[in-house]
Amino acid sequence: AIDQEEFISIFTNGRGIPGQGPIPPGIFGHQIGRQGVNTYVYDWIDGQPQRKAVESARRLLAEAGYPNGIERSSGKPLVIYFDTTMGGVGGTSRLDWLTKQFQKLDLQLVVRTTDWNRFQDKVRRGTTQLFFMGWNADYPDPENFADVLFHSGAQQNLGHYSNPALDAILDQARVEQDVARRIELYQQAEEMIVQDAPALFTYHGISYVLVKP
């Protein structure tokens, strides 16, 4: 339901690539074309990825016990809490946009704005439901995304995601000497992460830099 193409068009002036998984363009192991598409969010139509209709998300919600955003067992609306440090005019417009994305599914998004220190504390203790966080590579390797952000023992695993099968693949990939096999392992890990969806992969930013000769 969260239309990243729309977000990129409105808020980044088109300077972005919709995220399909944790391994970004420019890092070995990143897959392009049909192989690199998140099939849980997109369909491949006429040689291009096309975002699935919102109705498919509504069906999944109903299967999970929340038809039309209402918990079937209790009759109460499903409320999602979003923690953020965003403020000002720019932040408010982005939060309004995000709220409208959830409204497509009849879900209530409650925005909880706080200062940076309090936000960091809540994230590290795992007392948040949803938050936004960016990441830049310390070194150009898939390990710096898949391992650092999603291994259960990683300090930067701020979503507190834990999957023993994924940990085993990442542990093996970290010490694998054969490059082709290593790429294969990280692509397996990426598919597992995309399927479990501990994070929504929003977009990879694009920068234009002018330098003197």
PDB file of C-alpha atoms in Angstrom, residues 15-177:
ATOM      1  CA  ARG A  15      16.000  11.154  -7.331  1.00  0.00           C
ATOM      2  CA  GLY A  16      15.547   7.627  -6.077  1.00  0.00           C
ATOM      3  CA  ILE A  17      15.091   3.976  -6.945  1.00  0.00           C
ATOM      4  CA  PRO A  18      12.320   1.992  -5.197  1.00  0.00           C
ATOM      5  CA  GLY A  19      13.849  -0.530  -2.799  1.00  0.00           C
ATOM      6  CA  GLN A  20      13.315  -4.221  -3.554  1.00  0.00           C
ATOM      7  CA  GLY A  21      15.491  -5.701  -0.797  1.00  0.00           C
ATOM      8  CA  PRO A  22      18.417  -4.990   1.515  1.00  0.00           C
ATOM      9  CA  ILE A  23      21.226  -5.171  -1.082  1.00  0.00           C
ATOM     10  CA  PRO A  24      21.320  -1.871  -2.989  1.00  0.00           C
ATOM     11  CA  PRO A  25      22.444  -1.076  -6.541  1.00  0.00           C
ATOM     12  CA  GLY A  26      26.212  -0.867  -6.880  1.00  0.00           C
ATOM     13  CA  ILE A  27      26.882  -3.620  -4.334  1.00  0.00           C
ATOM     14  CA  PHE A  28      27.824  -7.043  -5.707  1.00  0.00           C
ATOM     15  CA  GLY A  29      25.000  -9.498  -5.247  1.00  0.00           C
ATOM     16  CA  HIS A  30      22.388  -6.886  -6.184  1.00  0.00           C
ATOM     17  CA  GLN A  31      20.094  -8.371  -8.807  1.00  0.00           C
ATOM     18  CA  ILE A  32      18.650  -6.379 -11.681  1.00  0.00           C
ATOM     19  CA  GLY A  33      15.650  -6.979 -13.903  1.00  0.00           C
ATOM     20  CA  ARG A  34      13.046  -9.577 -13.083  1.00  0.00           C
ATOM     21  CA  GLN A  35      15.340 -11.492 -10.677  1.00  0.00           C
ATOM     22  CA  GLY A  36      15.715  -8.418  -8.491  1.00  0.00           C
ATOM     23  CA  VAL A  37      11.999  -7.664  -8.063  1.00  0.00           C
ATOM     24  CA  ASN A  38      10.246  -8.127  -4.743  1.00  0.00           C
ATOM     25  CA  THR A  39       7.459 -10.433  -5.920  1.00  0.00           C
ATOM     26  CA  TYR A  40       5.485  -9.907  -2.702  1.00  0.00           C
ATOM     27  CA  VAL A  41       4.988  -6.250  -3.655  1.00  0.00           C
ATOM     28  CA  TYR A  42       5.338  -6.201  -7.443  1.00  0.00           C
ATOM     29  CA  ASP A  43       4.171  -8.132 -10.481  1.00  0.00           C
ATOM     30  CA  TRP A  44       6.369  -8.338 -13.573  1.00  0.00           C
ATOM     31  CA  ILE A  45       4.301  -7.047 -16.501  1.00  0.00           C
ATOM     32  CA  ASP A  46       5.526  -6.247 -20.022  1.00  0.00           C
ATOM     33  CA  GLY A  47       9.155  -6.244 -18.944  1.00  0.00           C
ATOM     34  CA  GLN A  48       8.606  -3.864 -16.007  1.00  0.00           C
ATOM     35  CA  PRO A  49       7.803  -4.193 -12.298  1.00  0.00           C
ATOM     36  CA  GLN A  50       4.288  -3.054 -11.464  1.00  0.00           C
ATOM     37  CA  ARG A  51       3.131  -2.509  -7.903  1.00  0.00           C
ATOM     38  CA  LYS A  52       0.365  -4.898  -6.873  1.00  0.00           C
ATOM     39  CA  ALA A  53      -3.098  -3.443  -6.427  1.00  0.00           C
ATOM     40  CA  VAL A  54      -4.104  -2.300  -2.952  1.00  0.00           C
ATOM     41  CA  GLU A  55      -6.880  -4.900  -3.041  1.00  0.00           C
ATOM     42  CA  SER A  56      -4.261  -7.643  -2.686  1.00  0.00           C
ATOM     43  CA  ALA A  57      -3.083  -6.046   0.579  1.00  0.00           C
ATOM     44  CA  ARG A  58      -6.672  -5.842   1.797  1.00  0.00           C
ATOM     45  CA  ARG A  59      -7.090  -9.563   1.112  1.00  0.00           C
ATOM     46  CA  LEU A  60      -3.951 -10.359   3.106  1.00  0.00           C
ATOM     47  CA  LEU A  61      -5.218  -8.262   6.015  1.00  0.00           C
ATOM     48  CA  ALA A  62      -8.495 -10.165   5.988  1.00  0.00           C
ATOM     49  CA  GLU A  63      -6.633 -13.502   5.946  1.00  0.00           C
ATOM     50  CA  ALA A  64      -4.619 -12.306   8.941  1.00  0.00           C
ATOM     51  CA  GLY A  65      -7.828 -11.583  10.866  1.00  0.00           C
ATOM     52  CA  TYR A  66      -8.212  -7.838  10.177  1.00  0.00           C
ATOM     53  CA  PRO A  67     -10.881  -7.389   7.470  1.00  0.00           C
ATOM     54  CA  ASN A  68     -11.248  -3.679   6.634  1.00  0.00           C
ATOM     55  CA  GLY A  69      -8.726  -2.890   9.354  1.00  0.00           C
ATOM     56  CA  ILE A  70     -10.905  -4.350  12.125  1.00  0.00           C
ATOM     57  CA  GLU A  71      -9.677  -7.162  14.375  1.00  0.00           C
ATOM     58  CA  ARG A  72     -12.137  -9.972  13.773  1.00  0.00           C
ATOM     59  CA  SER A  73     -11.858 -11.425  17.293  1.00  0.00           C
ATOM     60  CA  SER A  74     -12.391  -8.180  19.212  1.00  0.00           C
ATOM     61  CA  GLY A  75     -14.103  -5.853  16.746  1.00  0.00           C
ATOM     62  CA  LYS A  76     -11.519  -3.154  17.492  1.00  0.00           C
ATOM     63  CA  PRO A  77      -9.696  -1.178  14.777  1.00  0.00           C
ATOM     64  CA  LEU A  78      -6.070  -2.070  14.084  1.00  0.00           C
ATOM     65  CA  VAL A  79      -3.870   0.825  15.205  1.00  0.00           C
ATOM     66  CA  ILE A  80      -0.246   1.155  14.077  1.00  0.00           C
ATOM     67  CA  TYR A  81       2.160   3.373  16.050  1.00  0.00           C
ATOM     68  CA  PHE A  82       4.878   5.213  14.149  1.00  0.00           C
ATOM     69  CA  ASP A  83       7.742   6.734  16.138  1.00  0.00           C
ATOM     70  CA  THR A  84       9.669   9.575  14.558  1.00  0.00           C
ATOM     71  CA  THR A  85      11.821  12.640  15.150  1.00  0.00           C
ATOM     72  CA  MET A  86      10.458  14.384  12.058  1.00  0.00           C
ATOM     73  CA  GLY A  87       9.162  17.896  12.542  1.00  0.00           C
ATOM     74  CA  GLY A  88       8.669  21.145  10.660  1.00  0.00           C
ATOM     75  CA  VAL A  89       6.850  21.692   7.392  1.00  0.00           C
ATOM     76  CA  GLY A  90       8.790  19.057   5.444  1.00  0.00           C
ATOM     77  CA  GLY A  91       8.365  16.407   8.124  1.00  0.00           C
ATOM     78  CA  THR A  92       4.669  17.116   8.569  1.00  0.00           C
ATOM     79  CA  SER A  93       3.945  16.722   4.863  1.00  0.00           C
ATOM     80  CA  ARG A  94       5.777  13.367   4.780  1.00  0.00           C
ATOM     81  CA  LEU A  95       3.881  12.126   7.812  1.00  0.00           C
ATOM     82  CA  ASP A  96       0.573  13.222   6.276  1.00  0.00           C
ATOM     83  CA  TRP A  97       1.480  11.293   3.140  1.00  0.00           C
ATOM     84  CA  LEU A  98       2.375   8.178   5.159  1.00  0.00           C
ATOM     85  CA  THR A  99      -0.893   8.372   7.098  1.00  0.00           C
ATOM     86  CA  LYS A 100      -2.823   8.434   3.803  1.00  0.00           C
ATOM     87  CA  GLN A 101      -0.998   5.300   2.633  1.00  0.00           C
ATOM     88  CA  PHE A 102      -2.306   3.384   5.657  1.00  0.00           C
ATOM     89  CA  GLN A 103      -5.777   4.829   5.153  1.00  0.00           C
ATOM     90  CA  LYS A 104      -5.942   2.910   1.865  1.00  0.00           C
ATOM     91  CA  LEU A 105      -6.258  -0.186   4.063  1.00  0.00           C
ATOM     92  CA  ASP A 106      -8.543   1.461   6.651  1.00  0.00           C
ATOM     93  CA  LEU A 107      -5.671   1.344   9.146  1.00  0.00           C
ATOM     94  CA  GLN A 108      -5.115   4.023  11.758  1.00  0.00           C
ATOM     95  CA  LEU A 109      -1.558   5.351  11.945  1.00  0.00           C
ATOM     96  CA  VAL A 110      -0.739   7.130  15.188  1.00  0.00           C
ATOM     97  CA  VAL A 111       2.374   9.303  14.893  1.00  0.00           C
ATOM     98  CA  ARG A 112       4.445   9.652  18.069  1.00  0.00           C
ATOM     99  CA  THR A 113       6.990  12.465  17.682  1.00  0.00           C
ATOM    100  CA  THR A 114       9.904  12.568  20.087  1.00  0.00           C
ATOM    101  CA  ASP A 115      13.466  13.890  20.407  1.00  0.00           C
ATOM    102  CA  TRP A 116      16.444  11.984  18.983  1.00  0.00           C
ATOM    103  CA  ASN A 117      17.754  10.605  22.293  1.00  0.00           C
ATOM    104  CA  ARG A 118      14.356   9.281  23.355  1.00  0.00           C
ATOM    105  CA  PHE A 119      13.785   7.869  19.879  1.00  0.00           C
ATOM    106  CA  GLN A 120      17.114   6.009  19.942  1.00  0.00           C
ATOM    107  CA  ASP A 121      16.331   4.574  23.365  1.00  0.00           C
ATOM    108  CA  LYS A 122      12.912   3.284  22.266  1.00  0.00           C
ATOM    109  CA  VAL A 123      14.327   1.721  19.103  1.00  0.00           C
ATOM    110  CA  ARG A 124      17.185  -0.020  20.908  1.00  0.00           C
ATOM    111  CA  ARG A 125      14.826  -1.380  23.586  1.00  0.00           C
ATOM    112  CA  GLY A 126      12.365  -2.577  20.960  1.00  0.00           C
ATOM    113  CA  THR A 127       9.397  -0.585  22.260  1.00  0.00           C
ATOM    114  CA  THR A 128       8.442   0.727  18.812  1.00  0.00           C
ATOM    115  CA  GLN A 129       6.116  -0.752  16.217  1.00  0.00           C
ATOM    116  CA  LEU A 130       7.216   1.181  13.168  1.00  0.00           C
ATOM    117  CA  PHE A 131       9.954   3.730  12.500  1.00  0.00           C
ATOM    118  CA  PHE A 132      12.050   5.048   9.631  1.00  0.00           C
ATOM    119  CA  MET A 133      15.817   4.612   9.496  1.00  0.00           C
ATOM    120  CA  GLY A 134      18.375   4.977   6.720  1.00  0.00           C
ATOM    121  CA  TRP A 135      21.681   3.190   6.230  1.00  0.00           C
ATOM    122  CA  ASN A 136      24.893   3.917   4.335  1.00  0.00           C
ATOM    123  CA  ALA A 137      27.535   1.270   3.742  1.00  0.00           C
ATOM    124  CA  ASP A 138      30.768   1.413   5.745  1.00  0.00           C
ATOM    125  CA  TYR A 139      32.332  -0.762   3.036  1.00  0.00           C
ATOM    126  CA  PRO A 140      30.975  -1.927  -0.363  1.00  0.00           C
ATOM    127  CA  ASP A 141      29.854  -5.442   0.456  1.00  0.00           C
ATOM    128  CA  PRO A 142      26.459  -7.162   0.908  1.00  0.00           C
ATOM    129  CA  GLU A 143      27.591  -8.150   4.404  1.00  0.00           C
ATOM    130  CA  ASN A 144      27.309  -4.485   5.395  1.00  0.00           C
ATOM    131  CA  PHE A 145      23.573  -4.595   4.706  1.00  0.00           C
ATOM    132  CA  ALA A 146      22.284  -8.144   5.194  1.00  0.00           C
ATOM    133  CA  ASP A 147      24.560  -9.028   8.129  1.00  0.00           C
ATOM    134  CA  VAL A 148      24.726  -5.680   9.881  1.00  0.00           C
ATOM    135  CA  LEU A 149      20.996  -4.973   9.734  1.00  0.00           C
ATOM    136  CA  PHE A 150      19.338  -8.402   9.949  1.00  0.00           C
ATOM    137  CA  HIS A 151      21.593 -10.904  11.742  1.00  0.00           C
ATOM    138  CA  SER A 152      20.084 -11.554  15.176  1.00  0.00           C
ATOM    139  CA  GLY A 153      23.424 -10.797  16.855  1.00  0.00           C
ATOM    140  CA  ALA A 154      24.075  -7.512  15.040  1.00  0.00           C
ATOM    141  CA  GLN A 155      24.080  -4.284  17.031  1.00  0.00           C
ATOM    142  CA  GLN A 156      22.354  -2.397  14.204  1.00  0.00           C
ATOM    143  CA  ASN A 157      19.526  -4.939  13.938  1.00  0.00           C
ATOM    144  CA  LEU A 158      17.166  -2.265  15.221  1.00  0.00           C
ATOM    145  CA  GLY A 159      14.067  -4.196  14.213  1.00  0.00           C
ATOM    146  CA  HIS A 160      15.081  -6.961  16.664  1.00  0.00           C
ATOM    147  CA  TYR A 161      14.512  -9.450  13.840  1.00  0.00           C
ATOM    148  CA  SER A 162      15.598 -13.028  14.517  1.00  0.00           C
ATOM    149  CA  ASN A 163      15.626 -15.946  12.100  1.00  0.00           C
ATOM    150  CA  PRO A 164      18.039 -18.820  12.916  1.00  0.00           C
ATOM    151  CA  ALA A 165      17.966 -20.066   9.305  1.00  0.00           C
ATOM    152  CA  LEU A 166      19.021 -16.624   8.075  1.00  0.00           C
ATOM    153  CA  ASP A 167      21.755 -16.387  10.720  1.00  0.00           C
ATOM    154  CA  ALA A 168      23.203 -19.690   9.485  1.00  0.00           C
ATOM    155  CA  ILE A 169      23.329 -18.480   5.877  1.00  0.00           C
ATOM    156  CA  LEU A 170      24.923 -15.160   6.860  1.00  0.00           C
ATOM    157  CA  ASP A 171      27.505 -16.891   9.064  1.00  0.00           C
ATOM    158  CA  GLN A 172      28.454 -19.119   6.148  1.00  0.00           C
ATOM    159  CA  ALA A 173      28.573 -16.253   3.636  1.00  0.00           C
ATOM    160  CA  ARG A 174      30.832 -14.192   5.894  1.00  0.00           C
ATOM    161  CA  VAL A 175      33.687 -16.715   5.614  1.00  0.00           C
ATOM    162  CA  GLU A 176      32.989 -18.132   2.140  1.00  0.00           C
ATOM    163  CA  GLN A 177      36.048 -17.761  -0.125  1.00  0.00           C
TER     164      GLN A 177
END
